[in-house]
mmCIF file of C-alpha atoms and ligand atoms in Angstrom:
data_model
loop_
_atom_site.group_PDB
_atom_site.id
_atom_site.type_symbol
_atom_site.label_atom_id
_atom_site.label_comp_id
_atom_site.label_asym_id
_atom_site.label_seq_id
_atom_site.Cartn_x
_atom_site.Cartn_y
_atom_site.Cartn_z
ATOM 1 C CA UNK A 1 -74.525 92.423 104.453
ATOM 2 C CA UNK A 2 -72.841 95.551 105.085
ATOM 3 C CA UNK A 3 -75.135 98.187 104.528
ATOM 4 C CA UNK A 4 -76.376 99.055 107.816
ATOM 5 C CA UNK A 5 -72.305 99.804 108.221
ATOM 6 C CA UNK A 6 -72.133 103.261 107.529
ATOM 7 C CA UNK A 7 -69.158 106.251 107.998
ATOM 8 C CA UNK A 8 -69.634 110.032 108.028
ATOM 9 C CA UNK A 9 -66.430 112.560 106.192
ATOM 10 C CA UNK A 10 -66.164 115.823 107.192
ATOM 11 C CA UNK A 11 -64.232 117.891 104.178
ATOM 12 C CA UNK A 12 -62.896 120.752 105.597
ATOM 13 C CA UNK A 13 -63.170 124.047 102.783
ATOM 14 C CA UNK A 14 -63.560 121.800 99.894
ATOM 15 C CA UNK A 15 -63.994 124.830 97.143
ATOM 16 C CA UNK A 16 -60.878 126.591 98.868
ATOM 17 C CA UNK A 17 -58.397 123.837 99.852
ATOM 18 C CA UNK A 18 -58.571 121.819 96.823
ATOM 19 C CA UNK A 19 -54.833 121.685 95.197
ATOM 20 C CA UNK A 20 -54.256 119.149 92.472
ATOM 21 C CA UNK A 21 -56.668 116.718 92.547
ATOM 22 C CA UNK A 22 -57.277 116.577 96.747
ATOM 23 C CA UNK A 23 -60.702 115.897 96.402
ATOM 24 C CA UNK A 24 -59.240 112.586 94.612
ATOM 25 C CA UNK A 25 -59.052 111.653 97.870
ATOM 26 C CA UNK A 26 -62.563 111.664 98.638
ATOM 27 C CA UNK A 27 -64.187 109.875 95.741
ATOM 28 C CA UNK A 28 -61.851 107.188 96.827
ATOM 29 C CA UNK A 29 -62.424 106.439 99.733
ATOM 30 C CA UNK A 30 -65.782 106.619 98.230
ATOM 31 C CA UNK A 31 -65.421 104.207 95.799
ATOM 32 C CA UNK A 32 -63.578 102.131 97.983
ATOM 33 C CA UNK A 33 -66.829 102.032 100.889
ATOM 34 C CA UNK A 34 -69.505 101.254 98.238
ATOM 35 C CA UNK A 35 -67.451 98.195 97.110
ATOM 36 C CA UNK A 36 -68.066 96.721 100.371
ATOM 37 C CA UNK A 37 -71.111 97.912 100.861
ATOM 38 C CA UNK A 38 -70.001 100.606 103.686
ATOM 39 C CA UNK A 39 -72.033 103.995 103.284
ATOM 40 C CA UNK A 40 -69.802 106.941 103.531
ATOM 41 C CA UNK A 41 -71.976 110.140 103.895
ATOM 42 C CA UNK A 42 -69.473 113.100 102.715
ATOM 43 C CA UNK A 43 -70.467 116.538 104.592
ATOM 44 C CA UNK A 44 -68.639 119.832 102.840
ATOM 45 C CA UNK A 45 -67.573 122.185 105.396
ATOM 46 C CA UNK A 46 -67.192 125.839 104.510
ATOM 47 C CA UNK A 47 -66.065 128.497 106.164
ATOM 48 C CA UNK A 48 -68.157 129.246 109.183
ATOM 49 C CA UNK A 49 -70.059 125.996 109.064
ATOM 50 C CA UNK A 50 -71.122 124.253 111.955
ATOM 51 C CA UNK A 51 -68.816 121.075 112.887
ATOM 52 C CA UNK A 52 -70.238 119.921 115.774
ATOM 53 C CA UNK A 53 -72.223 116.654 114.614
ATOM 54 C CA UNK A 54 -70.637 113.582 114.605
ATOM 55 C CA UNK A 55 -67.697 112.230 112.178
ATOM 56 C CA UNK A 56 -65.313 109.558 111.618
ATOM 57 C CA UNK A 57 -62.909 111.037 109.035
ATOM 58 C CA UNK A 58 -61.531 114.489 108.376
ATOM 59 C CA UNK A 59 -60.306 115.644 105.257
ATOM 60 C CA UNK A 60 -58.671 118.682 104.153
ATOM 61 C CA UNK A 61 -56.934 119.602 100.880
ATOM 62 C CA UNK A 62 -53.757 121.714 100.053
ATOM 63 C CA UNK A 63 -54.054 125.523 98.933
ATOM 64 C CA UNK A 64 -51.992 128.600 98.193
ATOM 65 C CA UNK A 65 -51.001 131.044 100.296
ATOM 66 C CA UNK A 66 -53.995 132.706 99.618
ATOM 67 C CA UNK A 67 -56.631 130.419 100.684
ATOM 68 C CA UNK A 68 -54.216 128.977 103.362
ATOM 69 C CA UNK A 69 -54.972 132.292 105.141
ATOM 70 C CA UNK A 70 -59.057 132.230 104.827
ATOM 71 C CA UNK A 71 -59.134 128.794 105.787
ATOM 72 C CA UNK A 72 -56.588 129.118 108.886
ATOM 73 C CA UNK A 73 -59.142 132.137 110.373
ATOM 74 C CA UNK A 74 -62.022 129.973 110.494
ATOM 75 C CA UNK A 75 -59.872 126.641 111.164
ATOM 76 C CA UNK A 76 -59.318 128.280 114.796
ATOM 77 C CA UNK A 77 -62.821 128.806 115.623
ATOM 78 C CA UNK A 78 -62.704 125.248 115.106
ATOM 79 C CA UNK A 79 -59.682 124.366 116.793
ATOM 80 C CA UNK A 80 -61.222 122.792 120.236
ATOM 81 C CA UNK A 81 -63.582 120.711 118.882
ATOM 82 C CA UNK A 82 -61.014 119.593 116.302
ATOM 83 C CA UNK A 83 -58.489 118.564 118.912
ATOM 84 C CA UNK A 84 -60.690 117.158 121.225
ATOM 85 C CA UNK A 85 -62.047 114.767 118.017
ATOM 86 C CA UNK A 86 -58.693 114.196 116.950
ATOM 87 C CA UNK A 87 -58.185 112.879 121.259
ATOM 88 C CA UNK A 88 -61.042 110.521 120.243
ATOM 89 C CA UNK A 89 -59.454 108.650 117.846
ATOM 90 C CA UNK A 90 -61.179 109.960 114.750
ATOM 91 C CA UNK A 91 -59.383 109.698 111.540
ATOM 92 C CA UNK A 92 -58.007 112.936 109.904
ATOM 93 C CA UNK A 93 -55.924 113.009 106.350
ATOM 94 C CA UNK A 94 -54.696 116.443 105.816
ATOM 95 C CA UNK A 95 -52.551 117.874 102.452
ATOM 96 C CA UNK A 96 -49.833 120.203 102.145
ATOM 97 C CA UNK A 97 -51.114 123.408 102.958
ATOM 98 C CA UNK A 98 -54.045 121.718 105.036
ATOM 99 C CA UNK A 99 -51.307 119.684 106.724
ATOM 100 C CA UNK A 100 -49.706 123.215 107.401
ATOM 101 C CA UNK A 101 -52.383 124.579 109.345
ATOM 102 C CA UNK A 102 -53.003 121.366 111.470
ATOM 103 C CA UNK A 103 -49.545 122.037 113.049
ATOM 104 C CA UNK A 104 -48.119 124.494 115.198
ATOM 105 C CA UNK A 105 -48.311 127.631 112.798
ATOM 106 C CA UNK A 106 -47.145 128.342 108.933
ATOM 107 C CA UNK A 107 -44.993 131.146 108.184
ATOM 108 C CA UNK A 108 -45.388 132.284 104.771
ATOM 109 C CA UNK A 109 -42.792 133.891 102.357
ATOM 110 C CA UNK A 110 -44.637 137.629 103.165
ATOM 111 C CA UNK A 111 -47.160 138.342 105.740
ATOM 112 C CA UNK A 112 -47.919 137.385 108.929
ATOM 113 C CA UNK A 113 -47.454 134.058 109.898
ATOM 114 C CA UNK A 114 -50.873 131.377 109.762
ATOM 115 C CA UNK A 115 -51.701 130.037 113.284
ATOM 116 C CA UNK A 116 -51.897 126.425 113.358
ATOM 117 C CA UNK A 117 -54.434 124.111 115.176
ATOM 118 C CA UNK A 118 -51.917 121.860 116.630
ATOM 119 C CA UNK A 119 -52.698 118.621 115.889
ATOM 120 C CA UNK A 120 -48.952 118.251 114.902
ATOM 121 C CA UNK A 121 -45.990 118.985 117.128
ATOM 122 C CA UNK A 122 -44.399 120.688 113.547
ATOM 123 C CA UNK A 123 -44.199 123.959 112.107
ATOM 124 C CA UNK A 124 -43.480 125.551 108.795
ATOM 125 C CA UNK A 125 -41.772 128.309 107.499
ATOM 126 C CA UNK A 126 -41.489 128.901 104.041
ATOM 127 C CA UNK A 127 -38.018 130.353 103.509
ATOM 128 C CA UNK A 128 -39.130 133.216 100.550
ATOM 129 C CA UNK A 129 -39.832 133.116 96.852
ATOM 130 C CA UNK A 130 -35.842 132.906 96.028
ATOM 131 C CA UNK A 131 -35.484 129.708 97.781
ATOM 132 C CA UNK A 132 -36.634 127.020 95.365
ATOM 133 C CA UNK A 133 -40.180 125.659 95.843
ATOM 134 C CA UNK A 134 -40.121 121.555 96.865
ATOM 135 C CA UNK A 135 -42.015 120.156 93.550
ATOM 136 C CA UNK A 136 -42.193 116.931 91.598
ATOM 137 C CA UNK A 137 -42.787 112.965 92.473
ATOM 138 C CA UNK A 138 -42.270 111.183 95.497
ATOM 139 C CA UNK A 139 -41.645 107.670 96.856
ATOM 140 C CA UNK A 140 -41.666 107.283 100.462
ATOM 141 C CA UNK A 141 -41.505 104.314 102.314
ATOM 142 C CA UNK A 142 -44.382 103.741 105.023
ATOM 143 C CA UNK A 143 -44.377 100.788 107.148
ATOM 144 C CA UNK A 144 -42.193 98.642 105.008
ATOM 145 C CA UNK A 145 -44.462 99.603 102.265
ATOM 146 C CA UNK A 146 -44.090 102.927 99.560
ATOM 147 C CA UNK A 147 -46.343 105.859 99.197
ATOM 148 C CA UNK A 148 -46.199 107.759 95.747
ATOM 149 C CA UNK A 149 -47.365 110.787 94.589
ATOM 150 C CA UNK A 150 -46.334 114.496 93.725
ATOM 151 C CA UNK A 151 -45.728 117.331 95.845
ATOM 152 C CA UNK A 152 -45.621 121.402 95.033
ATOM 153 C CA UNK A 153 -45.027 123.185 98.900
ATOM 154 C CA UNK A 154 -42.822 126.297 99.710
ATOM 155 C CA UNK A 155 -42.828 125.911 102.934
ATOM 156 C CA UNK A 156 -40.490 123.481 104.828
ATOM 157 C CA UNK A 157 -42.116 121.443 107.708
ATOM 158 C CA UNK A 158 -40.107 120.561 111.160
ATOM 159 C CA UNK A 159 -41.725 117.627 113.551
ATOM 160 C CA UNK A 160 -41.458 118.480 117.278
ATOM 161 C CA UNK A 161 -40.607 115.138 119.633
ATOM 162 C CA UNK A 162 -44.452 115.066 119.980
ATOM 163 C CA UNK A 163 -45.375 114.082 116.219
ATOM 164 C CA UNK A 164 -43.389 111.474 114.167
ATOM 165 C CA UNK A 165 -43.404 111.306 110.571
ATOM 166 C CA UNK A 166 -45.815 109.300 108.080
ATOM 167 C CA UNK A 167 -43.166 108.473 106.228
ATOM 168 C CA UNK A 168 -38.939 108.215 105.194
ATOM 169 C CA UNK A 169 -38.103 109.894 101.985
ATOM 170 C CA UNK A 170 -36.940 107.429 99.307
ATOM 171 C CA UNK A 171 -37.305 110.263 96.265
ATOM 172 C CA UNK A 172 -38.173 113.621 96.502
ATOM 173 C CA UNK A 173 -38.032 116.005 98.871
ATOM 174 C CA UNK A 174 -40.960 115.380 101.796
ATOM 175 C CA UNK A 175 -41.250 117.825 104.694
ATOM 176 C CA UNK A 176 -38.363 120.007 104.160
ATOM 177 C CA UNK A 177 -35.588 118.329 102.051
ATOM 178 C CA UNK A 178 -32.936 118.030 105.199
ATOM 179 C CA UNK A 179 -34.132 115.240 107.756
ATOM 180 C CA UNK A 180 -35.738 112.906 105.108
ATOM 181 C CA UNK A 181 -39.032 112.928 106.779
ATOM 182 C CA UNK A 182 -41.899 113.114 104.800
ATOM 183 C CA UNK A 183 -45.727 114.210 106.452
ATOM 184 C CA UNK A 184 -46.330 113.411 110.475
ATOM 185 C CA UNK A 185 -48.081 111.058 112.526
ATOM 186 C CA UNK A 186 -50.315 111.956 115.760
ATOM 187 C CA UNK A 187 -52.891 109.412 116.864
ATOM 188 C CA UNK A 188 -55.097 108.803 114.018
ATOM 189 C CA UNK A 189 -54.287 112.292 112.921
ATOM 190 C CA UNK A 190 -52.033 111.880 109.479
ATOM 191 C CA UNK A 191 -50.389 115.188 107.837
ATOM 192 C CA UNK A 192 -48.891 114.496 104.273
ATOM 193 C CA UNK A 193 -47.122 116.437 101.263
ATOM 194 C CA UNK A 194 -48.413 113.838 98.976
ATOM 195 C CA UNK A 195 -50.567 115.592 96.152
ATOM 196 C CA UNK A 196 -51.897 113.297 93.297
ATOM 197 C CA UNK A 197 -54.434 112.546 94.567
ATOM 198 C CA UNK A 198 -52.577 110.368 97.252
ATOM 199 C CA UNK A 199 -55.199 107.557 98.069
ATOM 200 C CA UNK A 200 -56.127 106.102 94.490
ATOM 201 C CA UNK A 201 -52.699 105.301 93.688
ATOM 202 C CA UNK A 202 -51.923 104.271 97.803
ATOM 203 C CA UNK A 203 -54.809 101.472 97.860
ATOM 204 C CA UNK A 204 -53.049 99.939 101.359
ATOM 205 C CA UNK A 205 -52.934 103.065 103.225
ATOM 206 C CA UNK A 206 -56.614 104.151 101.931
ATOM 207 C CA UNK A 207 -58.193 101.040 103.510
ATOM 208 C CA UNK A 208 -55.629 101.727 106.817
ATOM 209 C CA UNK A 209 -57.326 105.173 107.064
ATOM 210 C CA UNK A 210 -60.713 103.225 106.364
ATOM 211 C CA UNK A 211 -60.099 100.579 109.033
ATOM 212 C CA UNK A 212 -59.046 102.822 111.830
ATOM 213 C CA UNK A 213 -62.040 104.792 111.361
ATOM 214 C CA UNK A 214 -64.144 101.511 111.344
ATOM 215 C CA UNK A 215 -62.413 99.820 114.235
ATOM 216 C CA UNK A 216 -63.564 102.972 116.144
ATOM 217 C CA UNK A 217 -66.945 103.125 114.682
ATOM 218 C CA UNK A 218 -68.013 99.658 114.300
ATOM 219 C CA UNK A 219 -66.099 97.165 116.161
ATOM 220 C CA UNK A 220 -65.341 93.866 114.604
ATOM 221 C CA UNK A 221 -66.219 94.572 111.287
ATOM 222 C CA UNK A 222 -63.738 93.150 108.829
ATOM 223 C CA UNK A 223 -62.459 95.098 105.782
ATOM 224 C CA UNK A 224 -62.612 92.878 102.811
ATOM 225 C CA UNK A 225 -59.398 93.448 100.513
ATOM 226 C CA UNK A 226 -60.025 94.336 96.839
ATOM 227 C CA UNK A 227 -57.905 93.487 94.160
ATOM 228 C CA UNK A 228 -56.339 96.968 93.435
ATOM 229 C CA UNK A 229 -55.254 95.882 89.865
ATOM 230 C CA UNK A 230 -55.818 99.285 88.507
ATOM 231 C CA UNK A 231 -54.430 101.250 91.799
ATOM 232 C CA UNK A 232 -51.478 98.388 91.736
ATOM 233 C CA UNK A 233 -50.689 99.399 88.117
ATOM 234 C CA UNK A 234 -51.058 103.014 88.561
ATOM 235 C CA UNK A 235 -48.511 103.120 91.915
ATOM 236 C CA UNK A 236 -46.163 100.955 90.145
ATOM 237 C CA UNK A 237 -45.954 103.083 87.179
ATOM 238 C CA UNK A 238 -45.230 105.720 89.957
ATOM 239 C CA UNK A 239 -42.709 104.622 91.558
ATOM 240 C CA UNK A 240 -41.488 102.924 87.919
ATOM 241 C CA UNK A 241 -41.377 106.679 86.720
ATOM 242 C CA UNK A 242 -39.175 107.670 89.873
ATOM 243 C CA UNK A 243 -36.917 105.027 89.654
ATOM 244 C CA UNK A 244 -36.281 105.581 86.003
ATOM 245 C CA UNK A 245 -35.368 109.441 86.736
ATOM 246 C CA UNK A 246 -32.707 107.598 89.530
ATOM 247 C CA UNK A 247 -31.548 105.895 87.259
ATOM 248 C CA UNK A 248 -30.679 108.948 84.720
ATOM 249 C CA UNK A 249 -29.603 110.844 87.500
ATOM 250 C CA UNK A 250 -27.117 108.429 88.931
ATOM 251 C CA UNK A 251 -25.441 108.095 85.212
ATOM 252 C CA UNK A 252 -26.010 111.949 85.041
ATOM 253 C CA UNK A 253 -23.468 112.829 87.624
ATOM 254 C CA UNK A 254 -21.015 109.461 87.533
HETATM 255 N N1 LIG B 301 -48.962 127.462 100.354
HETATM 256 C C1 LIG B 301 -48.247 126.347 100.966
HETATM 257 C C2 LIG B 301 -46.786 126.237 100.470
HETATM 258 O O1 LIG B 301 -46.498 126.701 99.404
HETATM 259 C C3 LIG B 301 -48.966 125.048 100.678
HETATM 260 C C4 LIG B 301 -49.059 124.748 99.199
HETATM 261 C C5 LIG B 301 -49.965 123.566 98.906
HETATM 262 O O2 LIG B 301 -50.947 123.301 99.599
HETATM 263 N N2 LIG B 301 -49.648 122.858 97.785
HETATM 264 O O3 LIG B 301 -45.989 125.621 101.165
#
């Protein structure tokens, strides 16, 4: 039995970063631990809270502007330790504006521009209020499998040779509508524009976050698959939905 198998979450600014449904993400990965029997202890970090226990996952949420700046202040008193976890092979999943702030720096429409923590070799600049904002579903393909899920960002993201992306843009707009790249890649470290939540509808890449973070944890323990009908039906509706608007499109403008 699993039980003694057991995984600790640290949710970066959980009241502040929490855009459309983020926290989604959590009670997955949640749900998805108890089913095989893996405890998943889920620690809320707010600004100016200690991170220096051990974790195995990082989470943190998308935000406005707003927020963005609050959590980027205290995100740099963080920044070493981050880093240097990140170096270790823990498991991060960060979201839009979260995503933002683990790169290089975020320039927002007005103000001064959000210092990253550099996880990511990327930066964004959001290009003013008169440039339309990136919103509505995506499909990307992962791996030789597809991500879904919805995205709302102003900013456009650029990847650096040092980060590569999560994802290729099959529908929708991803990092910044030109290159076709959608979120970025460093170590275990993933950045994504994928709202929704993104993990109850992505079963397969909520169990790859989940077995990385295991592999490192607890060696040789084996991931048993589920049977994902619900998540199964849910994505393909998603990407159903997508393909459908294609489809108009493409007889739109013959
Ligand atoms: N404020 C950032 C932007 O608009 C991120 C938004 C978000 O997290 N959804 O690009």
């Amino acid at each position: 039995m699993s039980s003694e198998v057991g995984l600790v979450l640290a949710h970066l600014y959980p009241s502040l970063m929490n855009l459309y449904g983020d926290r989604g993400n959590i009670i997955c990965l949640k749900q998805r631990c108890a089913r095989r029997g893996v405890r998943l202890e889920v620690r809320e970090i707010g600004i100016s809270d200690d991170l220096s226990f051990k974790y195995d996952i990082l989470f943190m949420g998308g935000g406005q502007d707003k927020e963005q700046k609050r959590a980027a202040d205290d995100l740099q008193e963080k920044a070493v330790a981050i880093r240097e976890a990140i170096e270790s092979g823990v498991v991060a999943l960060v979201v839009c504006g979260g995503y933002q702030l683990f790169g290089r720096y975020y320039q927002p429409a007005e103000g001064p521009r959000l210092e990253g923590i550099g996880v990511f070799d990327a930066w964004t600049v959001h290009q003013g209020s008169h440039v339309p904002r990136c919103i509505g579903n995506v499909v990307a393909e992962w791996e030789g499998k597809l991500l879904v899920g919805f995205e709302n960002h102003g900013g456009r993201t650029y990847l650096g040779p040092g980060a590569r992306p999560l994802a290729k843009v099959v529908s929708g707009h991803g990092n910044n509508s030109e290159d076709g790249s959608e979120g970025a890649v460093y170590r275990n470290a993933f950045g994504t524009y994928l709202h929704g939540s993104l993990l109850p509808k992505n079963p397969q890449f909520a169990d790859h976050l989940l077995r990385l973070a295991l592999e490192r944890r607890h060696p040789g323990f084996e991931l048993q698959a589920l049977e994902d009908v619900l998540e199964t039906q849910a994505h393909e509706a998603a990407v159903g939905m997508v393909r459908q608007r294609q489809g108009w499109l493409s007889r739109l403008l013959r």
